[in-house]
Tab-separated table of C-alpha atoms and ligand atoms in Angstrom:
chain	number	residue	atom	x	y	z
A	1	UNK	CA	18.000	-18.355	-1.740
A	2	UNK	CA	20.138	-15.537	-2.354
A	3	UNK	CA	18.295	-11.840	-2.469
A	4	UNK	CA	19.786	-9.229	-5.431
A	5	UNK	CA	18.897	-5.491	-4.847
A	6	UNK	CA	19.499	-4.532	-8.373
A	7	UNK	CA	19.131	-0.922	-10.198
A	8	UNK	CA	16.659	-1.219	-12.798
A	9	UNK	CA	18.231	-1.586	-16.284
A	10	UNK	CA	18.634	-4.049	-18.876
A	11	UNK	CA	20.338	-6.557	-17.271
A	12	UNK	CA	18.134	-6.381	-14.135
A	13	UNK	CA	14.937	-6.589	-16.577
A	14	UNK	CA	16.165	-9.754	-18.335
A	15	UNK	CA	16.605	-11.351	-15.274
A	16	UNK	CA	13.209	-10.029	-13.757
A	17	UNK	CA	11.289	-11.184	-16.760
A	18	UNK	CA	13.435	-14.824	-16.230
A	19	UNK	CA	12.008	-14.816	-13.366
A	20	UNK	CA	8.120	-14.254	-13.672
A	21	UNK	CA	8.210	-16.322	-16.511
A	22	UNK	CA	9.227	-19.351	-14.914
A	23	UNK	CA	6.875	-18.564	-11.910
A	24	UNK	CA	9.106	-16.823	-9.485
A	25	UNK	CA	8.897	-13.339	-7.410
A	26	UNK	CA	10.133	-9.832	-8.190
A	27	UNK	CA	9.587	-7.051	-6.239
A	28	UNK	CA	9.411	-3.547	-7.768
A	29	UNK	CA	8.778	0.220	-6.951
A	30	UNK	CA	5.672	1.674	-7.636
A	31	UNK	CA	4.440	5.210	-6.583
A	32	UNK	CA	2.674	3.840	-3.712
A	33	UNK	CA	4.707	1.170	-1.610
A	34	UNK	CA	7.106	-1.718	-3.287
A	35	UNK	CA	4.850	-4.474	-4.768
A	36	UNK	CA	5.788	-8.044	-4.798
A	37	UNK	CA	4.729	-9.434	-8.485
A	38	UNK	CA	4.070	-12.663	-9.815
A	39	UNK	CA	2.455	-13.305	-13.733
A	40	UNK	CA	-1.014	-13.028	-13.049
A	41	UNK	CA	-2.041	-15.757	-15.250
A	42	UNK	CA	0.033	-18.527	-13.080
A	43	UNK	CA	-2.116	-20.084	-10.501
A	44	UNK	CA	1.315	-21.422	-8.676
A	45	UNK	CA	3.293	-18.109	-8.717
A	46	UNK	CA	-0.172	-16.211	-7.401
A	47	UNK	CA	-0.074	-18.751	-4.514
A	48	UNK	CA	3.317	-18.114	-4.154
A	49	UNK	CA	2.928	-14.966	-3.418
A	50	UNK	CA	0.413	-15.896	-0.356
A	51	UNK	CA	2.805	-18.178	1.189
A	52	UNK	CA	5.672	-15.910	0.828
A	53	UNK	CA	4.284	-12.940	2.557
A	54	UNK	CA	2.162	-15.303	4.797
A	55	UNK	CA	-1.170	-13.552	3.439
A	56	UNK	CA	-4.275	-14.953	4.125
A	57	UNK	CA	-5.718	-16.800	1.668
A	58	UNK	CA	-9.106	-14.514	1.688
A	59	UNK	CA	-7.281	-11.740	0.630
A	60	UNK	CA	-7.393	-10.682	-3.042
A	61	UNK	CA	-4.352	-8.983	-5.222
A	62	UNK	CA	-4.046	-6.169	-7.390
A	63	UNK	CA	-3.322	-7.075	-10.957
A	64	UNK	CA	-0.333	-4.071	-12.612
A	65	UNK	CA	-0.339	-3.770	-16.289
A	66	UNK	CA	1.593	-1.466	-18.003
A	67	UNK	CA	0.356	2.287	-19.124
A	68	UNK	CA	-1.108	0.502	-23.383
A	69	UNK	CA	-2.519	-2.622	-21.619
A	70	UNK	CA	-5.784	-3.453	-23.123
A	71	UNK	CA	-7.190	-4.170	-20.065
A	72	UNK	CA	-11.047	-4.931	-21.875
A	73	UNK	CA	-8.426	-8.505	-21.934
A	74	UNK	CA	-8.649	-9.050	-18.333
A	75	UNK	CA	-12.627	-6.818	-16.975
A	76	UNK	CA	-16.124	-6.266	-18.356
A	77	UNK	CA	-18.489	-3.577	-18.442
A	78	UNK	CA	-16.062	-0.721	-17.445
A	79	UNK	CA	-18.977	1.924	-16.848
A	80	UNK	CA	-18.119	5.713	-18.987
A	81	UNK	CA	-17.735	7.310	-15.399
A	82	UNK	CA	-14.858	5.044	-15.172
A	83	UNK	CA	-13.304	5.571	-18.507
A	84	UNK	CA	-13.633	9.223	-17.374
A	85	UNK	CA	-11.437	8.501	-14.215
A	86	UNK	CA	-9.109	6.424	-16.096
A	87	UNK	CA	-8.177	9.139	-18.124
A	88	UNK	CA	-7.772	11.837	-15.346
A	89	UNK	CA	-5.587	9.519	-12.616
A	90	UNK	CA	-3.816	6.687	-14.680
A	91	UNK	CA	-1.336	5.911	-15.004
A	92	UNK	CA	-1.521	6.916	-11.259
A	93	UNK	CA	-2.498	5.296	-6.999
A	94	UNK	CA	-5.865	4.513	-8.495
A	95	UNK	CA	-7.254	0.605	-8.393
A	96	UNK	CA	-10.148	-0.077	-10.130
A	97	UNK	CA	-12.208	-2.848	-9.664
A	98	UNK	CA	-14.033	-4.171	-12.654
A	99	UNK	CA	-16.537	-7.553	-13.392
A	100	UNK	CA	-13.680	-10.164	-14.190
A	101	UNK	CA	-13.450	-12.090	-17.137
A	102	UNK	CA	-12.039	-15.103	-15.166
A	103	UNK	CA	-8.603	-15.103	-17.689
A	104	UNK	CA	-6.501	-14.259	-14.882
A	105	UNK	CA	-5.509	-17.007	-11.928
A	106	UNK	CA	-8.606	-17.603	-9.736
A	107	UNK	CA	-6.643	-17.275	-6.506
A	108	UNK	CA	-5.590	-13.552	-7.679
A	109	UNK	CA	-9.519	-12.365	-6.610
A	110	UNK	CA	-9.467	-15.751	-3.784
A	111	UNK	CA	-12.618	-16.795	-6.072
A	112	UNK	CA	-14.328	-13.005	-6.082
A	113	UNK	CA	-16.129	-12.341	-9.611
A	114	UNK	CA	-14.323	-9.335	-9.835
A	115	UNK	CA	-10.921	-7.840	-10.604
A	116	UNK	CA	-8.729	-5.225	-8.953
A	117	UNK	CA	-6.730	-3.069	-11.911
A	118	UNK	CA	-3.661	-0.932	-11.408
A	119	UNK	CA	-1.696	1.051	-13.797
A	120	UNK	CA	1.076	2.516	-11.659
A	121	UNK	CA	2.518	5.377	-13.059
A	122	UNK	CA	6.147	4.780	-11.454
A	123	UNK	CA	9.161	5.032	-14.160
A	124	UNK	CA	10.746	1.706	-12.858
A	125	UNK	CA	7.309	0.019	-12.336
A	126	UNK	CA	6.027	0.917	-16.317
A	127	UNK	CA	9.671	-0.555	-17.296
A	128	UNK	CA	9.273	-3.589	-15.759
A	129	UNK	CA	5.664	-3.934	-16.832
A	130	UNK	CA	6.270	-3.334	-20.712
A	131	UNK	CA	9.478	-5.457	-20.202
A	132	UNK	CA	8.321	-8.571	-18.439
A	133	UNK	CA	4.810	-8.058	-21.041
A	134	UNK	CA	2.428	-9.572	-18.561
A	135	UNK	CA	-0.421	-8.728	-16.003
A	136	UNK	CA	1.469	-8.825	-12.425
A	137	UNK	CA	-0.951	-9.689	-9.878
A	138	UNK	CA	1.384	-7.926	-7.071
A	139	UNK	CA	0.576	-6.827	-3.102
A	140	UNK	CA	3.030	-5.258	-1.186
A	141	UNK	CA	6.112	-6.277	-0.675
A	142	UNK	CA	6.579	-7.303	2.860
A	143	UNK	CA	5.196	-10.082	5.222
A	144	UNK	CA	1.723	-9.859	5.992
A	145	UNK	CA	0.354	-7.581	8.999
A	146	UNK	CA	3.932	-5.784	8.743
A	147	UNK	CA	4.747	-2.207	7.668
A	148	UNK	CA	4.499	-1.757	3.919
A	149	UNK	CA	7.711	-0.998	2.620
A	150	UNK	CA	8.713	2.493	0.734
A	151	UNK	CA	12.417	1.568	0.083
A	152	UNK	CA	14.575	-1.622	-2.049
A	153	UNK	CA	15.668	-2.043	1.662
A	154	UNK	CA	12.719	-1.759	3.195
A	155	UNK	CA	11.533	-5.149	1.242
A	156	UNK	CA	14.965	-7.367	1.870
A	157	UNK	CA	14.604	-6.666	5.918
A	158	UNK	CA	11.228	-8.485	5.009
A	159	UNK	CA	11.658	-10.842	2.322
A	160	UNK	CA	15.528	-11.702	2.557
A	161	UNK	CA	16.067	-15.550	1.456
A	162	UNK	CA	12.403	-16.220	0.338
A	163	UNK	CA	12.680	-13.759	-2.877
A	164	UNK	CA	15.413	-14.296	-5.486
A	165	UNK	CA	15.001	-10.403	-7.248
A	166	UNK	CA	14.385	-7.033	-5.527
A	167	UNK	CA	14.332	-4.246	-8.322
A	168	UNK	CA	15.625	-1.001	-6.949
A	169	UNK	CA	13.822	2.149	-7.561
A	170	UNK	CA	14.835	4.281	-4.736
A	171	UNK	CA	12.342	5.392	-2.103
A	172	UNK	CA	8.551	5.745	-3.267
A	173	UNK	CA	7.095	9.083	-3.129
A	174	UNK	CA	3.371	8.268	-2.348
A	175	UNK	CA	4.004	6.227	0.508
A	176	UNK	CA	0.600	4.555	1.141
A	177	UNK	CA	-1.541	2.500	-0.779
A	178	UNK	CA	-3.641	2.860	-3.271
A	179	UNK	CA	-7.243	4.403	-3.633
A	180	UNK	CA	-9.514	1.148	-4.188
A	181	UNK	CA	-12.372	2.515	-5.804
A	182	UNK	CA	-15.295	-0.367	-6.766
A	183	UNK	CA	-16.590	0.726	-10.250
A	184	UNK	CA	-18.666	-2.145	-10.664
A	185	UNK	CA	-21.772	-0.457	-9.670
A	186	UNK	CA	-23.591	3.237	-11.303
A	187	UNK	CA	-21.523	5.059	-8.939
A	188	UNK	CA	-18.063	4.653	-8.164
A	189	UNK	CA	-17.250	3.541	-4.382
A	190	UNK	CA	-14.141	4.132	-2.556
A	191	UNK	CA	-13.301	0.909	-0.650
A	192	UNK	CA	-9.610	1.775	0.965
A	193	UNK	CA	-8.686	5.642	0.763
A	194	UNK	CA	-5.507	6.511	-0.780
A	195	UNK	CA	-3.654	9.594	-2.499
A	196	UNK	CA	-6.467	9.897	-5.204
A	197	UNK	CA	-9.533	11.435	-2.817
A	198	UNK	CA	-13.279	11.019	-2.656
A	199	UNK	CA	-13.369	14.477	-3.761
A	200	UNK	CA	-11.325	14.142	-6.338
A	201	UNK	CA	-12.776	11.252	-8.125
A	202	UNK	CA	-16.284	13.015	-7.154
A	203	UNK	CA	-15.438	16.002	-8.853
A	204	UNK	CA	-14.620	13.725	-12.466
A	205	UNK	CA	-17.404	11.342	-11.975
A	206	UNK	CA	-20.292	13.764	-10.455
A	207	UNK	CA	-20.423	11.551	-7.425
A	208	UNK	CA	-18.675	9.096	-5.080
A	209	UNK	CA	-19.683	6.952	-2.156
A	210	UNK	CA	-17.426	5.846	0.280
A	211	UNK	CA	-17.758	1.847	1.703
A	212	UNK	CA	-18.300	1.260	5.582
A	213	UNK	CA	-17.651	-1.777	6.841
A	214	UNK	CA	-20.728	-2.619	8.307
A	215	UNK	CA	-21.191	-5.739	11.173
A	216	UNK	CA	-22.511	-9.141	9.953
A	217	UNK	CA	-22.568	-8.069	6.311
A	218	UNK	CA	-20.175	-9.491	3.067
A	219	UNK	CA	-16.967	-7.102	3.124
A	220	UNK	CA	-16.549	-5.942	0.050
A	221	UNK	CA	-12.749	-5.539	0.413
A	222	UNK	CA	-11.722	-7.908	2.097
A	223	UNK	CA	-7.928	-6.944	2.787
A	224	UNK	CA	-10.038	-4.169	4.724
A	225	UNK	CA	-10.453	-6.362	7.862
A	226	UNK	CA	-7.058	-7.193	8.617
A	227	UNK	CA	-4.774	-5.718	11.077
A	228	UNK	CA	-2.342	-4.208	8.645
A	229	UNK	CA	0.868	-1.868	8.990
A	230	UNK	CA	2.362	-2.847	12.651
A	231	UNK	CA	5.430	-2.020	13.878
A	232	UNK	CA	7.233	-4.711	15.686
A	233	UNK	CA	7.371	-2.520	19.141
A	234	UNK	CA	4.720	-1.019	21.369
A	235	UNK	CA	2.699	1.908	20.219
A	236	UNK	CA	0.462	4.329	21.422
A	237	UNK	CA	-2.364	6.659	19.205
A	238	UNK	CA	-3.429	10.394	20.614
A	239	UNK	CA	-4.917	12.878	19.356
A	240	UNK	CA	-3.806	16.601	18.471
A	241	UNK	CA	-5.933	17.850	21.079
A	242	UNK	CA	-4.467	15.075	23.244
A	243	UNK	CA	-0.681	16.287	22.037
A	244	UNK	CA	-0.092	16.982	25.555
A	245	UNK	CA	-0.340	13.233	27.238
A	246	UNK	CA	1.872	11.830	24.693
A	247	UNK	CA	4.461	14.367	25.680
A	248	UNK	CA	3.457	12.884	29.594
A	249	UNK	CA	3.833	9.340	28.035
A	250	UNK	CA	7.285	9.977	26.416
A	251	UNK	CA	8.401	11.497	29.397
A	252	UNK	CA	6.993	8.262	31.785
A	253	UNK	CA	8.299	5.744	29.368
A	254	UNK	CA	11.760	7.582	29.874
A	255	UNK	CA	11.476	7.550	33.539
A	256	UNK	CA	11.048	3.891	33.018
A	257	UNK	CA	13.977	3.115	31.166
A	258	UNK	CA	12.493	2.762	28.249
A	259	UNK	CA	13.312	4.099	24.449
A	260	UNK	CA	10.586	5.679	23.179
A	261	UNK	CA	9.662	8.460	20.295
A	262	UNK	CA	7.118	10.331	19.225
A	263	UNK	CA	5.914	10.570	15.458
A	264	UNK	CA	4.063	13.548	14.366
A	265	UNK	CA	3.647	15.773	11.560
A	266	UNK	CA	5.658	19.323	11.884
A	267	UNK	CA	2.808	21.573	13.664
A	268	UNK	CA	2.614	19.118	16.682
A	269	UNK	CA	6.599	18.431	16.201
A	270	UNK	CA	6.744	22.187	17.820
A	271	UNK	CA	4.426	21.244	21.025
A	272	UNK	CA	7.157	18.062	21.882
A	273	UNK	CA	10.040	20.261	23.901
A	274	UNK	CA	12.799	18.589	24.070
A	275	UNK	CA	12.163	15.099	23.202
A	276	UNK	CA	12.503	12.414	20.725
A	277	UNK	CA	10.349	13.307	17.311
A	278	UNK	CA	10.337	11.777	14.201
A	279	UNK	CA	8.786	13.978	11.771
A	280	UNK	CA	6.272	13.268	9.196
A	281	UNK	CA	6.899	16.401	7.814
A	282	UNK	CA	4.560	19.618	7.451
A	283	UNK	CA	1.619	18.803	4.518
A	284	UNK	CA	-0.646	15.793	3.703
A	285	UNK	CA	1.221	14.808	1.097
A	286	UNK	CA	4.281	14.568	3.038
A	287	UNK	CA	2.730	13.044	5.863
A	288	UNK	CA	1.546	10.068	3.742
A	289	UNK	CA	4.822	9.681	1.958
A	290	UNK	CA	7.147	9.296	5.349
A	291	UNK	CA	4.495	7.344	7.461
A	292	UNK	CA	5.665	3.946	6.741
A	293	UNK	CA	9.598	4.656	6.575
A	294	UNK	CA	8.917	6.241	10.379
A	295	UNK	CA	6.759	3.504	11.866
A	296	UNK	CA	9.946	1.323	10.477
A	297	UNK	CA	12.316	3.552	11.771
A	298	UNK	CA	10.325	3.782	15.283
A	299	UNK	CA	10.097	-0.308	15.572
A	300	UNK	CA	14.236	0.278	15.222
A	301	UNK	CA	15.031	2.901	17.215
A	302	UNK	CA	11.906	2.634	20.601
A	303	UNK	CA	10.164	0.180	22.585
A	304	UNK	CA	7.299	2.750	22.347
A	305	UNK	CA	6.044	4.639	19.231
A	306	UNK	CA	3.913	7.361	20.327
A	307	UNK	CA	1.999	8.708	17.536
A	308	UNK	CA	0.256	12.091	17.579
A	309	UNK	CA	-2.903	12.536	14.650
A	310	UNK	CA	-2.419	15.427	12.704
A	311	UNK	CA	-4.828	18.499	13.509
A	312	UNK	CA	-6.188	17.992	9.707
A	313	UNK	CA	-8.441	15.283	8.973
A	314	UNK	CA	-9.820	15.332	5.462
A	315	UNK	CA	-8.790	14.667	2.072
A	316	UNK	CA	-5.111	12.718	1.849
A	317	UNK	CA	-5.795	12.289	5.818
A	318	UNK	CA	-8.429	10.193	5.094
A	319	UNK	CA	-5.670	7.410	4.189
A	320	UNK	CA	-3.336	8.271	6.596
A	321	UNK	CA	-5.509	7.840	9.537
A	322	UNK	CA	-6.883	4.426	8.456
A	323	UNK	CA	-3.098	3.420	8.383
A	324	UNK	CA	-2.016	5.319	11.417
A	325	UNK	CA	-5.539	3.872	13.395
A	326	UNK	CA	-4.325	0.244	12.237
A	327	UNK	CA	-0.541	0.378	12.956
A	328	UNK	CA	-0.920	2.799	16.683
A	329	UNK	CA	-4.388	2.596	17.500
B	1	AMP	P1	-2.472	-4.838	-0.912
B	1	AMP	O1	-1.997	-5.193	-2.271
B	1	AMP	O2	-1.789	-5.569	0.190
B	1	AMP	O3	-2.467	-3.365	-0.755
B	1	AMP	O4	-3.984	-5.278	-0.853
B	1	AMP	C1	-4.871	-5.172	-1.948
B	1	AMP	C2	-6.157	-4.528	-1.542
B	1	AMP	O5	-7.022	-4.513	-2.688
B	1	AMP	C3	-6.883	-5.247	-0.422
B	1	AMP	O6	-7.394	-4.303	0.497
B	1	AMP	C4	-8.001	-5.958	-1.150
B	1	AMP	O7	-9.128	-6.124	-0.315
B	1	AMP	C5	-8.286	-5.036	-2.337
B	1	AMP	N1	-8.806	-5.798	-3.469
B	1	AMP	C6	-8.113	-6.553	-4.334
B	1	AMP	N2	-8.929	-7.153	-5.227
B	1	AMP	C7	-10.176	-6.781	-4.911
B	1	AMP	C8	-11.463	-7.072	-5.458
B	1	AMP	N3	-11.617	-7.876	-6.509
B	1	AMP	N4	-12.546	-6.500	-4.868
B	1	AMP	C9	-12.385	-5.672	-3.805
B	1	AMP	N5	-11.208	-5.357	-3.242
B	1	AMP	C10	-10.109	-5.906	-3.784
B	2	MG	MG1	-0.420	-4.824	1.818
């Protein structure tokens, strides 16, 4: 199968909306990380999706509707708290996860009574949406346990040959997922951490929990307990107060003969002397939006990835570290 990376216009629409309708792929920018879409309401393009990325089967999707989607279609009892957030983060890296009305495929929640809801707020995304006119149940766009992918290019190094369409939208600004926030209860819960905050949502809805996984109960999201986000080369996790042994490790793995880097945000970037940094850049925000183009960039360019944690832990960092923990730790 031949793989187009196509600007998004009307040519590249028609063709997009071709394809979903008769049960094929497209993958298209969102403010997060590229998604890989399928129409939500076709059990065989939903399980396509599985076996393209090689996603286990236990694993639920995120349906994407566009921005005037009714979605009272698709979910049940949406609680006022979430109406509330609704109308200060959407369109926007907010999923929220509503008592399903079963309309959808079953295999989008893997048999879950629930639904996961996304309204990306993405210019090329919304396009495609109101184009193609359907729910697309989409995850990310590359295969499973891999880095998610940020760039059009990002997802062909991935998904060359198994997808016909990738719709190009230049590099997403977010850079990791989603907030998952479980509004099926009297207070919203925050089941993966994302751009949108605890605090945030906290400060719109009065309160917020946050999930722990805890051993020998039901996960309640169950894409939680995966190894995600892993560079294909050997990695190492430290600290900032530990800044100083992964400037030892660069310098043994060196000694060694081996290629190695070391990814860190700017204020640790200024510790590292003389060797090999690739920056993630000097605030939160920027920190989550270059992560996953530098853990690809490290699997290209080292045999080891030595990552140093930011000094900052809260807020955005939140997200960051549960991706950083995953893909170094
Ligand atoms: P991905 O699209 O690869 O970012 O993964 C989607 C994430 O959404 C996973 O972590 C899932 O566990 C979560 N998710 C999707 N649907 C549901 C649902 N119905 N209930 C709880 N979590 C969900
Ligand atoms: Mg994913």
């Amino acid at each position: 199968m031949l793989t187009q990376i196509l600007p998004i216009d009307g040519s590249s629409l028609r063709l997009a909306k071709n394809i979903i309708e008769r049960g094929g792929l497209v993958a298209f920018p969102t403010e997060t990380v590229y998604g890989l879409g399928a129409n939500a309401f076709d059990d065989d393009a939903v399980k396509l999706i599985y076996a393209t990325k090689g996603r286990p089967s236990d694993n639920p999707l995120i349906v994407h509707v566009h921005r005037d989607y009714d979605i009272s279609a698709l979910v049940r009892d949406v609680p006022d708290y979430a109406k509330l957030l609704a109308k200060a983060f959407l369109p926007g890296p907010l999923t929220m996860v509503y008592a399903s009305r079963g309309k959808v495929s079953s295999t989008v929640s893997c048999g879950l009574d629930t639904l996961a809801v996304r309204v990306p707020s993405h210019e090329g995304a919304q396009a495609f949406l109101k184009f193609v006119g359907l729910p697309i149940a989409a995850p990310s766009a590359n295969l499973s346990k891999h880095v998610s992918p940020v760039t059009a290019r990002h997802v062909f190094d991935d998904l060359e040959g198994r997808i016909e369409l990738i719709l190009d939208g230049g590099k997403c600004s977010g850079g990791i997922e989603s907030t998952v926030l479980d509004c099926t209860g009297d207070v919203p819960c925050v089941l993966r951490s994302g751009l949108i905050t605890r605090d945030m949502i906290a400060k719109v809805a009065g309160e917020c929990d946050e999930y722990r996984m805890v051993e020998g109960e039901r996960v309640r999201s169950p894409g939680m307990k995966y190894k995600h986000y892993s560079p294909r080369c050997r990695t190492a996790l430290f600290s900032y107060a530990d800044r100083m042994q992964a400037l030892a490790l660069y310098r043994q793995c060196l000694s060694r003969g081996e290629r190695a880097a070391i990814m860190c945000d700017d204020m640790t970037a200024a510790d590292m002397e003389d060797a090999f940094v690739l920056s993630l850049g000097a605030d939160e925000n920027a920190v989550a939006s270059n992560l996953y183009d530098r853990l690809r960039e490290g699997e290209r360019v080292a045999d080891v990835l030595i990552a140093v944690a930011p000094l900052k832990q809260d807020g955005v960092m939140v997200g960051v570290m549960n991706r950083l923990t995953k893909a170094c730790g």
